[in-house]
Coordinates of C-alpha atoms and ligand atoms in Angstrom, one line a residue:
Chain A
M441 CA -115.5 -44.4 -38.0
L442 CA -112.9 -42.9 -35.7
K443 CA -113.6 -40.5 -32.9
V444 CA -111.0 -39.0 -30.6
K445 CA -111.9 -36.9 -27.6
N446 CA -109.6 -34.9 -25.3
L447 CA -106.5 -36.9 -26.3
V448 CA -103.4 -36.0 -24.1
V449 CA -99.9 -37.3 -24.6
K450 CA -97.0 -36.5 -22.2
Y451 CA -93.4 -37.5 -22.4
G452 CA -92.2 -36.7 -18.9
V453 CA -92.5 -33.0 -18.6
I454 CA -93.1 -32.5 -22.4
N455 CA -96.8 -32.0 -23.3
A456 CA -96.8 -33.3 -26.9
V457 CA -100.6 -33.4 -27.3
R458 CA -102.8 -31.2 -25.2
G459 CA -106.4 -32.5 -25.3
I460 CA -107.4 -32.7 -28.9
D461 CA -110.7 -33.9 -30.5
L462 CA -110.9 -35.2 -34.0
E463 CA -113.2 -37.4 -36.1
V464 CA -112.9 -39.4 -39.3
K465 CA -116.1 -40.4 -41.0
K466 CA -116.7 -43.2 -43.5
G467 CA -115.7 -42.4 -47.0
E468 CA -113.5 -39.5 -46.0
I469 CA -109.9 -38.5 -46.3
V470 CA -109.0 -36.4 -43.2
T471 CA -105.7 -34.8 -42.9
L472 CA -103.8 -33.6 -39.9
I473 CA -101.2 -30.9 -40.7
G474 CA -98.7 -29.1 -38.6
A475 CA -95.1 -28.1 -38.3
N476 CA -92.2 -30.3 -37.0
G477 CA -92.9 -31.3 -33.4
A478 CA -96.5 -30.2 -33.4
G479 CA -97.6 -33.6 -32.1
K480 CA -98.8 -35.3 -35.3
T481 CA -96.9 -38.6 -34.8
S482 CA -97.7 -38.6 -31.1
T483 CA -101.4 -38.3 -31.9
L484 CA -101.4 -41.3 -34.3
N485 CA -99.3 -43.4 -32.0
A486 CA -101.6 -42.6 -29.1
I487 CA -104.7 -43.6 -31.1
V488 CA -103.3 -47.1 -31.5
N489 CA -101.8 -47.1 -27.9
L490 CA -98.1 -47.3 -29.0
V491 CA -97.5 -44.5 -26.5
K492 CA -99.1 -43.8 -23.1
K493 CA -102.0 -41.4 -23.4
S494 CA -105.2 -40.3 -21.7
G495 CA -108.5 -39.5 -23.4
Y496 CA -111.2 -41.3 -25.3
V497 CA -110.8 -43.1 -28.7
E498 CA -113.7 -44.9 -30.4
F499 CA -113.3 -47.0 -33.5
N500 CA -116.3 -48.4 -35.4
G501 CA -118.5 -47.7 -32.4
V502 CA -116.2 -49.5 -30.0
D503 CA -114.2 -47.8 -27.2
I504 CA -110.5 -48.6 -27.9
S505 CA -109.0 -46.2 -25.4
K506 CA -107.5 -49.1 -23.4
T507 CA -107.2 -51.7 -26.1
K508 CA -103.7 -53.1 -26.8
T509 CA -102.0 -52.1 -30.1
H510 CA -102.2 -55.5 -31.7
Q511 CA -105.8 -55.9 -30.9
I512 CA -106.7 -52.4 -32.3
V513 CA -104.9 -53.4 -35.5
Q514 CA -106.8 -56.7 -35.6
M515 CA -110.0 -54.7 -35.3
G516 CA -109.1 -53.1 -38.6
L517 CA -107.4 -49.8 -37.7
S518 CA -104.0 -49.8 -39.3
L519 CA -101.1 -47.4 -39.1
V520 CA -98.4 -46.9 -41.7
P521 CA -95.7 -45.5 -39.3
E522 CA -93.5 -42.5 -39.8
G523 CA -90.2 -43.4 -41.5
R524 CA -92.0 -46.5 -43.0
R525 CA -90.4 -48.9 -40.5
I526 CA -89.8 -51.7 -43.0
F527 CA -88.3 -54.8 -41.4
I528 CA -85.0 -54.3 -43.1
N529 CA -83.7 -57.8 -42.1
L530 CA -86.8 -59.5 -43.7
T531 CA -87.4 -59.9 -47.4
V532 CA -90.1 -57.9 -49.2
E533 CA -92.3 -61.0 -49.3
E534 CA -91.6 -61.7 -45.6
N535 CA -92.6 -58.1 -44.8
L536 CA -95.9 -58.8 -46.5
R537 CA -96.3 -62.0 -44.6
M538 CA -95.9 -60.1 -41.4
G539 CA -98.7 -57.7 -42.5
A540 CA -100.9 -60.7 -43.1
F541 CA -100.0 -62.4 -39.8
N542 CA -103.7 -62.8 -38.8
N543 CA -104.8 -63.3 -42.4
D544 CA -103.3 -66.7 -43.3
D545 CA -106.0 -67.8 -45.6
K546 CA -105.9 -64.7 -47.7
F547 CA -102.1 -64.3 -47.8
E548 CA -101.6 -65.7 -51.3
E549 CA -104.5 -63.8 -52.8
L550 CA -103.6 -60.5 -51.2
K551 CA -100.0 -60.9 -52.1
E552 CA -100.9 -61.2 -55.8
Q553 CA -103.1 -58.1 -55.4
M554 CA -100.2 -56.2 -53.9
Y555 CA -97.8 -57.3 -56.6
N556 CA -100.3 -56.2 -59.3
R557 CA -100.7 -52.8 -57.6
F558 CA -97.0 -52.4 -56.9
P559 CA -95.1 -54.3 -59.7
R560 CA -91.7 -53.1 -58.4
L561 CA -92.3 -55.0 -55.2
K562 CA -92.8 -58.2 -57.2
D563 CA -89.5 -57.8 -59.0
K564 CA -87.8 -57.4 -55.6
R565 CA -89.8 -59.9 -53.6
N566 CA -86.8 -61.8 -52.4
Q567 CA -84.7 -58.8 -51.6
L568 CA -84.2 -57.6 -48.1
G569 CA -86.4 -54.7 -47.1
G570 CA -83.4 -52.7 -46.2
T571 CA -82.1 -52.7 -49.8
L572 CA -85.2 -50.9 -51.3
S573 CA -85.2 -47.3 -52.2
G574 CA -87.2 -44.8 -50.1
G575 CA -90.1 -44.8 -52.6
E576 CA -90.2 -48.6 -52.7
Q577 CA -90.1 -48.8 -49.0
Q578 CA -93.1 -46.5 -48.8
M579 CA -95.0 -48.7 -51.2
L580 CA -94.0 -51.8 -49.2
A581 CA -95.1 -50.1 -46.0
I582 CA -98.5 -49.4 -47.5
A583 CA -98.8 -52.8 -49.0
R584 CA -97.8 -54.4 -45.8
A585 CA -100.6 -52.6 -43.9
L586 CA -103.1 -53.5 -46.6
M587 CA -102.2 -57.2 -46.1
G588 CA -104.2 -57.1 -42.9
T589 CA -107.3 -55.9 -44.8
P590 CA -107.8 -52.9 -42.6
K591 CA -111.1 -51.1 -42.3
M592 CA -109.4 -47.8 -41.9
L593 CA -105.8 -46.6 -42.6
M594 CA -103.7 -43.9 -40.9
L595 CA -100.6 -42.8 -42.7
D596 CA -97.8 -40.8 -41.0
E597 CA -96.0 -38.6 -43.5
P598 CA -95.9 -41.0 -46.4
S599 CA -94.3 -38.4 -48.7
L600 CA -91.3 -37.8 -46.3
G601 CA -88.0 -37.8 -48.2
L602 CA -89.5 -38.9 -51.5
A603 CA -88.9 -37.4 -55.0
P604 CA -91.9 -35.3 -56.4
K605 CA -92.8 -38.0 -58.9
I606 CA -92.9 -40.7 -56.3
I607 CA -94.9 -38.4 -54.0
G608 CA -97.5 -38.2 -56.8
E609 CA -97.6 -42.0 -57.0
V610 CA -98.1 -42.3 -53.3
F611 CA -100.9 -39.8 -53.3
D612 CA -102.6 -41.5 -56.2
I613 CA -102.6 -44.7 -54.2
I614 CA -104.1 -42.9 -51.2
I615 CA -106.9 -41.5 -53.4
E616 CA -107.5 -45.0 -54.8
L617 CA -107.6 -46.5 -51.3
S618 CA -110.0 -43.9 -50.0
K619 CA -112.6 -45.2 -52.4
T620 CA -112.9 -48.3 -50.1
I621 CA -111.7 -47.2 -46.7
P622 CA -111.5 -43.9 -44.7
I623 CA -108.0 -42.4 -44.3
L624 CA -106.4 -40.2 -41.7
L625 CA -103.4 -38.7 -43.4
V626 CA -100.6 -36.9 -41.5
E627 CA -98.5 -34.6 -43.7
Q628 CA -96.1 -31.8 -43.6
N629 CA -96.7 -31.4 -47.3
A630 CA -99.9 -29.5 -46.4
F631 CA -100.7 -28.4 -49.9
A632 CA -100.8 -31.9 -51.4
A633 CA -102.6 -33.3 -48.4
L634 CA -105.3 -30.6 -48.4
K635 CA -105.8 -31.0 -52.1
I636 CA -106.9 -34.7 -51.8
A637 CA -108.5 -34.4 -48.4
D638 CA -112.2 -33.8 -47.5
Y639 CA -111.5 -32.3 -44.1
G640 CA -108.4 -31.0 -42.3
Y641 CA -107.1 -30.2 -38.9
V642 CA -104.2 -27.9 -38.1
L643 CA -102.1 -28.9 -35.2
E644 CA -99.9 -26.4 -33.4
N645 CA -98.0 -27.2 -30.2
G646 CA -100.2 -30.1 -29.4
Q647 CA -103.5 -28.2 -29.9
I648 CA -105.9 -28.0 -32.8
T649 CA -106.0 -24.4 -33.8
L650 CA -108.1 -24.7 -36.9
Q651 CA -110.3 -27.2 -38.5
D652 CA -112.5 -27.0 -41.6
K653 CA -113.3 -28.5 -45.0
A654 CA -110.0 -29.0 -46.8
S655 CA -111.0 -26.7 -49.6
N656 CA -111.7 -23.9 -47.1
L657 CA -108.3 -24.5 -45.4
L658 CA -106.6 -24.2 -48.8
G659 CA -108.1 -20.8 -49.2
N660 CA -107.5 -19.7 -45.6
D661 CA -105.0 -16.9 -45.3
E662 CA -103.5 -18.1 -42.0
V663 CA -103.0 -21.6 -43.4
R664 CA -101.6 -20.2 -46.6
A665 CA -99.1 -18.1 -44.7
K666 CA -97.9 -20.8 -42.4
Y667 CA -98.1 -24.0 -44.3
L668 CA -98.5 -23.3 -47.9
G669 CA -95.6 -20.9 -48.3
G670 CA -97.8 -17.8 -48.8
Chain B
M64 CA -49.9 -86.3 -29.5
D65 CA -50.8 -89.1 -31.9
M66 CA -53.6 -88.9 -34.5
Q67 CA -56.0 -91.2 -32.7
I68 CA -56.0 -89.3 -29.5
F69 CA -56.4 -86.1 -31.4
L70 CA -59.4 -87.5 -33.3
Q71 CA -60.9 -88.7 -30.0
Q72 CA -60.5 -85.3 -28.5
L73 CA -62.0 -83.7 -31.6
I74 CA -65.1 -85.8 -31.1
N75 CA -65.3 -85.0 -27.5
G76 CA -65.0 -81.3 -28.4
A77 CA -67.9 -81.6 -30.7
S78 CA -70.0 -83.1 -27.9
L79 CA -69.0 -80.5 -25.4
G80 CA -69.5 -77.8 -28.0
S81 CA -73.0 -79.1 -28.7
M82 CA -74.0 -78.4 -25.1
Y83 CA -72.7 -74.9 -25.2
A84 CA -74.4 -74.4 -28.6
L85 CA -77.8 -75.6 -27.3
I86 CA -77.7 -73.3 -24.3
A87 CA -76.2 -70.4 -26.3
I88 CA -79.2 -70.4 -28.7
G89 CA -81.5 -69.4 -25.8
Y90 CA -79.2 -66.6 -24.7
T91 CA -78.9 -65.2 -28.2
M92 CA -82.7 -65.4 -29.0
V93 CA -83.8 -63.8 -25.7
Y94 CA -81.2 -61.1 -26.3
G95 CA -82.5 -60.6 -29.8
V96 CA -86.1 -59.9 -28.6
L97 CA -85.6 -58.3 -25.2
R98 CA -82.0 -56.9 -25.3
L99 CA -81.6 -58.9 -22.1
I100 CA -78.7 -61.1 -21.0
N101 CA -80.9 -63.6 -19.3
F102 CA -78.6 -64.6 -16.4
A103 CA -81.2 -67.2 -15.3
H104 CA -80.7 -69.1 -18.6
G105 CA -77.9 -71.4 -17.2
D106 CA -80.2 -72.3 -14.4
I107 CA -83.0 -73.3 -16.7
M108 CA -80.5 -75.8 -18.1
M109 CA -80.1 -77.1 -14.5
V110 CA -83.9 -77.2 -14.1
G111 CA -84.1 -79.4 -17.2
A112 CA -81.4 -81.8 -15.9
F113 CA -83.0 -82.0 -12.5
L114 CA -86.5 -82.6 -13.7
T115 CA -85.2 -85.4 -15.9
Y116 CA -83.3 -86.9 -12.9
F117 CA -86.5 -86.5 -10.8
G118 CA -88.6 -88.2 -13.4
M119 CA -86.2 -91.2 -13.6
E120 CA -86.1 -91.4 -9.8
S121 CA -89.9 -91.5 -9.8
G122 CA -89.8 -94.5 -12.1
L123 CA -90.2 -93.0 -15.5
S124 CA -88.1 -94.3 -18.4
F125 CA -85.2 -92.1 -19.5
E126 CA -87.1 -90.9 -22.6
L127 CA -90.2 -89.9 -20.7
A128 CA -88.2 -88.3 -18.0
A129 CA -86.2 -86.3 -20.5
L130 CA -89.5 -85.1 -22.1
L131 CA -90.7 -84.1 -18.6
G132 CA -87.4 -82.2 -18.1
I133 CA -87.7 -80.4 -21.5
I134 CA -91.3 -79.4 -21.1
G135 CA -90.8 -78.5 -17.4
A136 CA -87.9 -76.3 -18.2
A137 CA -89.9 -74.6 -21.1
I138 CA -92.7 -73.9 -18.6
V139 CA -90.3 -72.5 -16.0
G140 CA -88.7 -70.3 -18.8
I141 CA -92.1 -69.0 -19.9
L142 CA -93.1 -68.3 -16.2
T143 CA -89.9 -66.3 -15.5
D144 CA -90.8 -64.1 -18.5
R145 CA -94.5 -63.9 -17.6
I146 CA -93.9 -63.2 -13.9
A147 CA -90.6 -61.4 -13.7
Y148 CA -89.7 -59.8 -17.1
R149 CA -93.0 -58.9 -18.7
P150 CA -93.9 -56.3 -16.0
L151 CA -90.6 -54.6 -16.8
R152 CA -91.0 -54.3 -20.6
D153 CA -90.8 -50.5 -20.4
A154 CA -88.4 -50.3 -17.5
P155 CA -84.6 -49.5 -17.9
K156 CA -82.6 -52.5 -19.2
I157 CA -80.6 -52.5 -16.0
S158 CA -83.7 -53.4 -13.9
L159 CA -84.3 -56.3 -16.2
L160 CA -80.7 -57.5 -15.8
I161 CA -80.9 -57.3 -12.0
T162 CA -84.2 -59.2 -12.1
A163 CA -82.5 -61.9 -14.2
I164 CA -79.8 -62.3 -11.6
G165 CA -82.5 -62.5 -8.9
I166 CA -84.3 -65.3 -10.8
S167 CA -81.0 -67.1 -11.2
F168 CA -80.4 -67.1 -7.4
F169 CA -84.0 -68.1 -6.8
L170 CA -83.8 -71.1 -9.0
E171 CA -80.5 -72.2 -7.6
N172 CA -81.7 -72.0 -4.1
L173 CA -85.1 -73.5 -4.8
F174 CA -83.5 -76.6 -6.3
T175 CA -81.0 -76.8 -3.4
V176 CA -83.9 -76.8 -1.0
L177 CA -85.8 -79.4 -3.0
F178 CA -83.0 -81.8 -3.9
G179 CA -80.1 -80.9 -1.6
A180 CA -76.7 -79.4 -2.5
T181 CA -74.8 -82.7 -2.9
P182 CA -74.2 -83.8 -6.5
K183 CA -76.5 -86.5 -7.7
A184 CA -75.4 -89.4 -9.9
F185 CA -77.2 -89.3 -13.3
K186 CA -77.8 -92.8 -14.7
A187 CA -78.3 -92.5 -18.4
P188 CA -79.4 -95.7 -20.2
E189 CA -76.9 -98.2 -21.5
Y190 CA -77.6 -97.6 -25.1
I191 CA -76.3 -94.0 -24.7
T192 CA -73.3 -94.5 -22.5
K193 CA -72.0 -97.8 -24.0
V194 CA -68.5 -97.5 -25.2
F195 CA -67.7 -98.5 -28.8
H196 CA -64.4 -98.3 -30.7
I197 CA -63.2 -97.5 -34.2
G198 CA -59.7 -98.9 -34.4
E199 CA -57.9 -97.7 -31.3
I200 CA -60.4 -95.0 -30.5
Y201 CA -62.8 -95.8 -27.7
L202 CA -65.8 -93.6 -27.2
P203 CA -69.2 -93.6 -25.5
I204 CA -72.0 -93.6 -28.1
S205 CA -73.2 -90.3 -26.5
V206 CA -70.5 -88.3 -28.2
I207 CA -71.9 -89.3 -31.5
I208 CA -75.6 -88.9 -30.5
I209 CA -75.2 -85.5 -28.9
P210 CA -73.7 -83.6 -31.8
T211 CA -76.1 -85.3 -34.2
I212 CA -79.2 -84.4 -32.3
T213 CA -77.8 -80.9 -31.9
L214 CA -77.4 -80.4 -35.6
I215 CA -80.9 -81.7 -36.2
I216 CA -82.2 -79.3 -33.6
L217 CA -80.3 -76.4 -35.2
A218 CA -81.9 -77.3 -38.5
I219 CA -85.4 -77.3 -36.9
V220 CA -84.8 -74.0 -35.2
L221 CA -83.5 -72.4 -38.4
Y222 CA -86.6 -73.8 -40.2
I223 CA -88.9 -72.2 -37.7
L224 CA -87.0 -68.9 -37.8
Y225 CA -86.9 -68.6 -41.6
K226 CA -89.9 -70.5 -42.9
T227 CA -92.7 -70.0 -40.4
K228 CA -94.6 -66.8 -39.7
Y229 CA -93.7 -67.1 -36.0
G230 CA -90.1 -67.3 -36.8
M231 CA -90.3 -64.3 -39.1
A232 CA -92.0 -62.4 -36.3
I233 CA -89.2 -63.3 -34.0
R234 CA -86.7 -61.9 -36.4
A235 CA -88.8 -58.8 -37.0
L236 CA -89.1 -58.3 -33.3
A237 CA -85.3 -58.3 -32.9
F238 CA -85.3 -55.1 -35.0
D239 CA -88.5 -53.3 -34.2
I240 CA -91.0 -54.3 -31.5
K241 CA -93.4 -51.4 -32.1
T242 CA -93.8 -52.2 -35.8
V243 CA -94.4 -55.8 -35.0
K244 CA -97.4 -54.7 -32.8
L245 CA -98.6 -52.6 -35.8
M246 CA -98.9 -55.8 -37.8
G247 CA -101.5 -57.0 -35.3
I248 CA -99.1 -59.3 -33.7
D249 CA -99.1 -60.0 -30.0
A250 CA -95.4 -59.3 -29.2
D251 CA -95.7 -60.8 -25.8
K252 CA -96.8 -64.1 -27.4
I253 CA -93.8 -64.1 -29.7
I254 CA -91.5 -63.4 -26.7
M255 CA -93.2 -66.3 -24.9
I256 CA -92.4 -68.6 -27.9
V257 CA -88.7 -67.4 -27.7
F258 CA -88.5 -68.3 -24.0
M259 CA -90.2 -71.7 -24.7
I260 CA -87.8 -72.6 -27.5
G261 CA -84.7 -71.3 -25.7
S262 CA -85.6 -73.0 -22.4
A263 CA -86.4 -76.3 -24.1
L264 CA -83.0 -76.3 -25.9
A265 CA -81.2 -75.4 -22.7
A266 CA -82.9 -78.4 -21.0
I267 CA -81.7 -80.6 -23.8
G268 CA -78.2 -79.2 -23.3
G269 CA -78.6 -79.9 -19.6
I270 CA -79.6 -83.5 -20.1
F271 CA -76.6 -83.9 -22.5
Y272 CA -74.4 -82.5 -19.8
A273 CA -75.8 -84.8 -17.2
I274 CA -75.2 -87.8 -19.5
S275 CA -71.6 -86.8 -20.2
Y276 CA -70.5 -85.9 -16.6
P277 CA -72.8 -88.2 -15.0
S278 CA -73.6 -86.0 -12.0
I279 CA -75.7 -83.0 -11.5
D280 CA -76.0 -80.3 -8.8
P281 CA -78.1 -77.1 -8.3
L282 CA -75.1 -74.9 -9.3
M283 CA -74.2 -76.8 -12.4
G284 CA -75.8 -74.1 -14.6
V285 CA -73.5 -71.3 -13.4
I286 CA -70.2 -71.9 -15.1
V287 CA -71.7 -73.8 -18.1
G288 CA -74.2 -71.0 -18.5
L289 CA -71.4 -68.4 -18.4
K290 CA -69.5 -70.3 -21.0
A291 CA -72.6 -70.7 -23.2
F292 CA -73.1 -67.0 -22.9
A293 CA -69.5 -66.5 -24.0
A294 CA -70.2 -68.7 -26.9
A295 CA -73.3 -66.6 -27.8
V296 CA -71.3 -63.4 -27.7
L297 CA -68.4 -65.0 -29.6
G298 CA -70.7 -66.1 -32.4
G299 CA -72.4 -62.7 -32.5
I300 CA -75.2 -62.2 -30.0
G301 CA -78.6 -62.2 -31.7
S302 CA -77.5 -64.8 -34.3
V303 CA -78.6 -68.4 -33.9
T304 CA -76.1 -69.8 -36.3
G305 CA -73.5 -67.7 -34.6
A306 CA -74.4 -69.2 -31.3
V307 CA -73.9 -72.7 -32.6
I308 CA -70.6 -71.8 -34.2
G309 CA -69.5 -70.1 -31.0
G310 CA -70.5 -73.1 -29.0
F311 CA -68.6 -75.5 -31.1
I312 CA -65.5 -73.3 -31.2
L313 CA -65.5 -73.1 -27.4
G314 CA -66.0 -76.8 -27.1
F315 CA -63.1 -77.6 -29.4
T316 CA -60.8 -75.1 -27.8
E317 CA -61.5 -76.2 -24.3
I318 CA -61.0 -79.9 -25.1
L319 CA -57.9 -79.3 -27.2
V320 CA -56.3 -77.1 -24.7
V321 CA -56.6 -79.8 -22.1
A322 CA -55.3 -82.4 -24.5
L323 CA -52.4 -80.5 -25.9
F324 CA -51.3 -78.8 -22.7
P325 CA -52.4 -81.1 -19.8
E326 CA -50.5 -78.9 -17.3
L327 CA -52.9 -76.0 -18.2
G328 CA -56.0 -78.2 -17.7
G329 CA -56.9 -76.3 -14.5
Y330 CA -57.2 -73.1 -16.6
K331 CA -59.6 -74.5 -19.1
D332 CA -62.5 -72.4 -18.0
A333 CA -60.4 -69.3 -18.2
F334 CA -59.6 -70.1 -21.9
A335 CA -63.2 -69.7 -22.9
F336 CA -63.1 -66.1 -21.7
F337 CA -59.6 -65.4 -23.0
F338 CA -60.8 -66.5 -26.4
L339 CA -63.9 -64.4 -26.1
I340 CA -61.9 -61.2 -25.3
L341 CA -59.5 -62.0 -28.1
V342 CA -62.2 -62.3 -30.8
L343 CA -64.1 -59.3 -29.5
L344 CA -61.0 -57.2 -29.8
F345 CA -61.0 -57.8 -33.5
K346 CA -64.7 -58.1 -34.2
P347 CA -66.8 -56.4 -31.5
T348 CA -70.1 -57.8 -32.9
G349 CA -68.8 -61.4 -32.8
I350 CA -68.3 -63.8 -35.7
M351 CA -71.8 -63.7 -37.2
G352 CA -73.0 -60.6 -35.5
Q353 CA -74.7 -57.6 -37.0
D354 CA -75.5 -54.2 -35.6
L355 CA -78.8 -54.9 -34.0
E356 CA -79.5 -51.4 -33.0
R357 CA -80.1 -50.3 -36.6
G358 CA -83.8 -49.8 -37.3
R359 CA -84.9 -49.8 -33.7
F360 CA -87.3 -47.2 -32.3
Ligands
LIG700 N1 -90.4 -40.5 -27.3 C1 -90.4 -39.2 -27.0 N2 -89.8 -38.8 -25.8 C2 -89.8 -37.5 -25.5 N3 -90.3 -36.5 -26.3 C3 -90.9 -36.9 -27.4 C4 -90.9 -38.2 -27.9 N4 -91.5 -38.3 -29.1 C5 -91.9 -37.0 -29.4 N5 -91.5 -36.2 -28.4 C6 -91.7 -34.7 -28.4 O1 -93.1 -34.5 -28.5 C7 -93.3 -33.4 -29.4 C8 -94.2 -33.9 -30.5 O2 -93.5 -34.8 -31.3 P1 -94.2 -35.6 -32.6 O3 -93.2 -36.6 -33.0 O4 -95.5 -36.1 -32.2 O5 -94.3 -34.4 -33.6 P2 -94.6 -34.4 -35.2 O6 -95.7 -33.4 -35.3 O7 -94.9 -35.8 -35.6 O8 -93.3 -33.9 -35.8 P3 -92.6 -34.2 -37.2 O9 -93.3 -33.5 -38.2 O10 -91.2 -33.8 -37.0 O11 -92.7 -35.7 -37.4 C9 -92.0 -32.9 -29.8 O12 -91.6 -31.8 -29.0 C10 -91.0 -34.1 -29.6 O13 -89.8 -33.6 -29.3
LIG701 MG1 -94.0 -37.0 -36.9

């Protein structure tokens, strides 16, 4: 579904991503784990061309290395960005409307689906996005991405700053979604991510140092020492 | 000053304020999406007025000529973005600002070459300029028409901004351009719409100006543009309602200063800026302003 080859991201003299390869197949949850500053966000942003990059990216058999961000999203590759990036000056429903910008016909239907899946969003539909709690904002960010009926979803640290109970809810949603679309999940919460993932990549200083089946990584001594707290 | 003259001046103030308001909306909307003080915006107003004049000189009716002016100005506005600003999306804001000043000089000089520097008389139709009276107050019909149309336009702009998906995208863009792109939205297209709306409204403001001071020249946009910019900042840059409020406040102040202290009439332009400084001292974000930097990448 998604193939990345020799991806490089530089910010001036900083080499954030130094030529990585990764692949997400249909039906998979793939996770990319790594410490702060390892280059996870840069990788996701580079895939959708939100930052300058070099390298090759293929989505659904199509070369999207040079495709503009909004066109990549229209093709069905959606990113739930780090920090959720809710439009805080728009209401919950308007946020959903933005997610469905190119999906006019399905807006009402999808909206009801989202309200069923995330009942708290329904209660707060006319509230400004900025007034939601962190957990609600994360739900909204996911719902907003789903309003575009993506063919694949990338999530950048969806558990960031959330209470354990809410993290559980978010991961349940990700598992649920993975039944219909492949998922590339970036997480610092490596344990939780590897537990639900099929395959995992470990990113260190912009390079992939380890990749394997998620279950193998969970048992790997190095991973345990570095990312799973021993 | 007696009540009647006061009322008369109040109405004149509303009419002048309308022009500032219409031009200020463009400043504030472009600032919202690009963080650019579009110094060429006052000249877009001049382009609108001149194209209308040109249309009438070529034998079009006033209404058709005005339409030509509005559409023409919208196209010029879109082209300035497409040709001059879009290549600089990722450049430092100061480069954008200098480019805007360059566009401003270019338009002023282009229209001087095309039409000459001498002011042209603008002949609005009778039904707009005709004088009517209520009791002792004598006024041209335009001072009623202008604020009325302005308020209708404001209602339409607010409708677009708050009820249509394009308007929502404009508001979203003001906070976060990258996330707008992640919604599958072509941000450049939304910015184009902003230039189109802003320039069309500036042209309407320019036509109103030409009707009220029935003469136009290629530099007419400079000082009016600056004052409309002051109105936008006064109202809170980024806020459309604020721009309109700021425009009307400036219009009223200017007219009333002249009416109450005729000996200060020569300083009326300075008052706009004095007022601006005064308000910003107490409320740096302007009357309706919010902190636009929140939530940006
Ligand atoms: N816009 C930028 N300009 C300059 N350097 C940047 C920029 N964005 C990221 N970096 C640098 O690139 C490197 C990788 O950052 P990135 O955000 O991709 O890491 P990350 O793995 O997502 O980290 P975190 O877990 O903290 O989110 C870091 O050294 C960071 O400081
Ligand atoms: Mg990150």
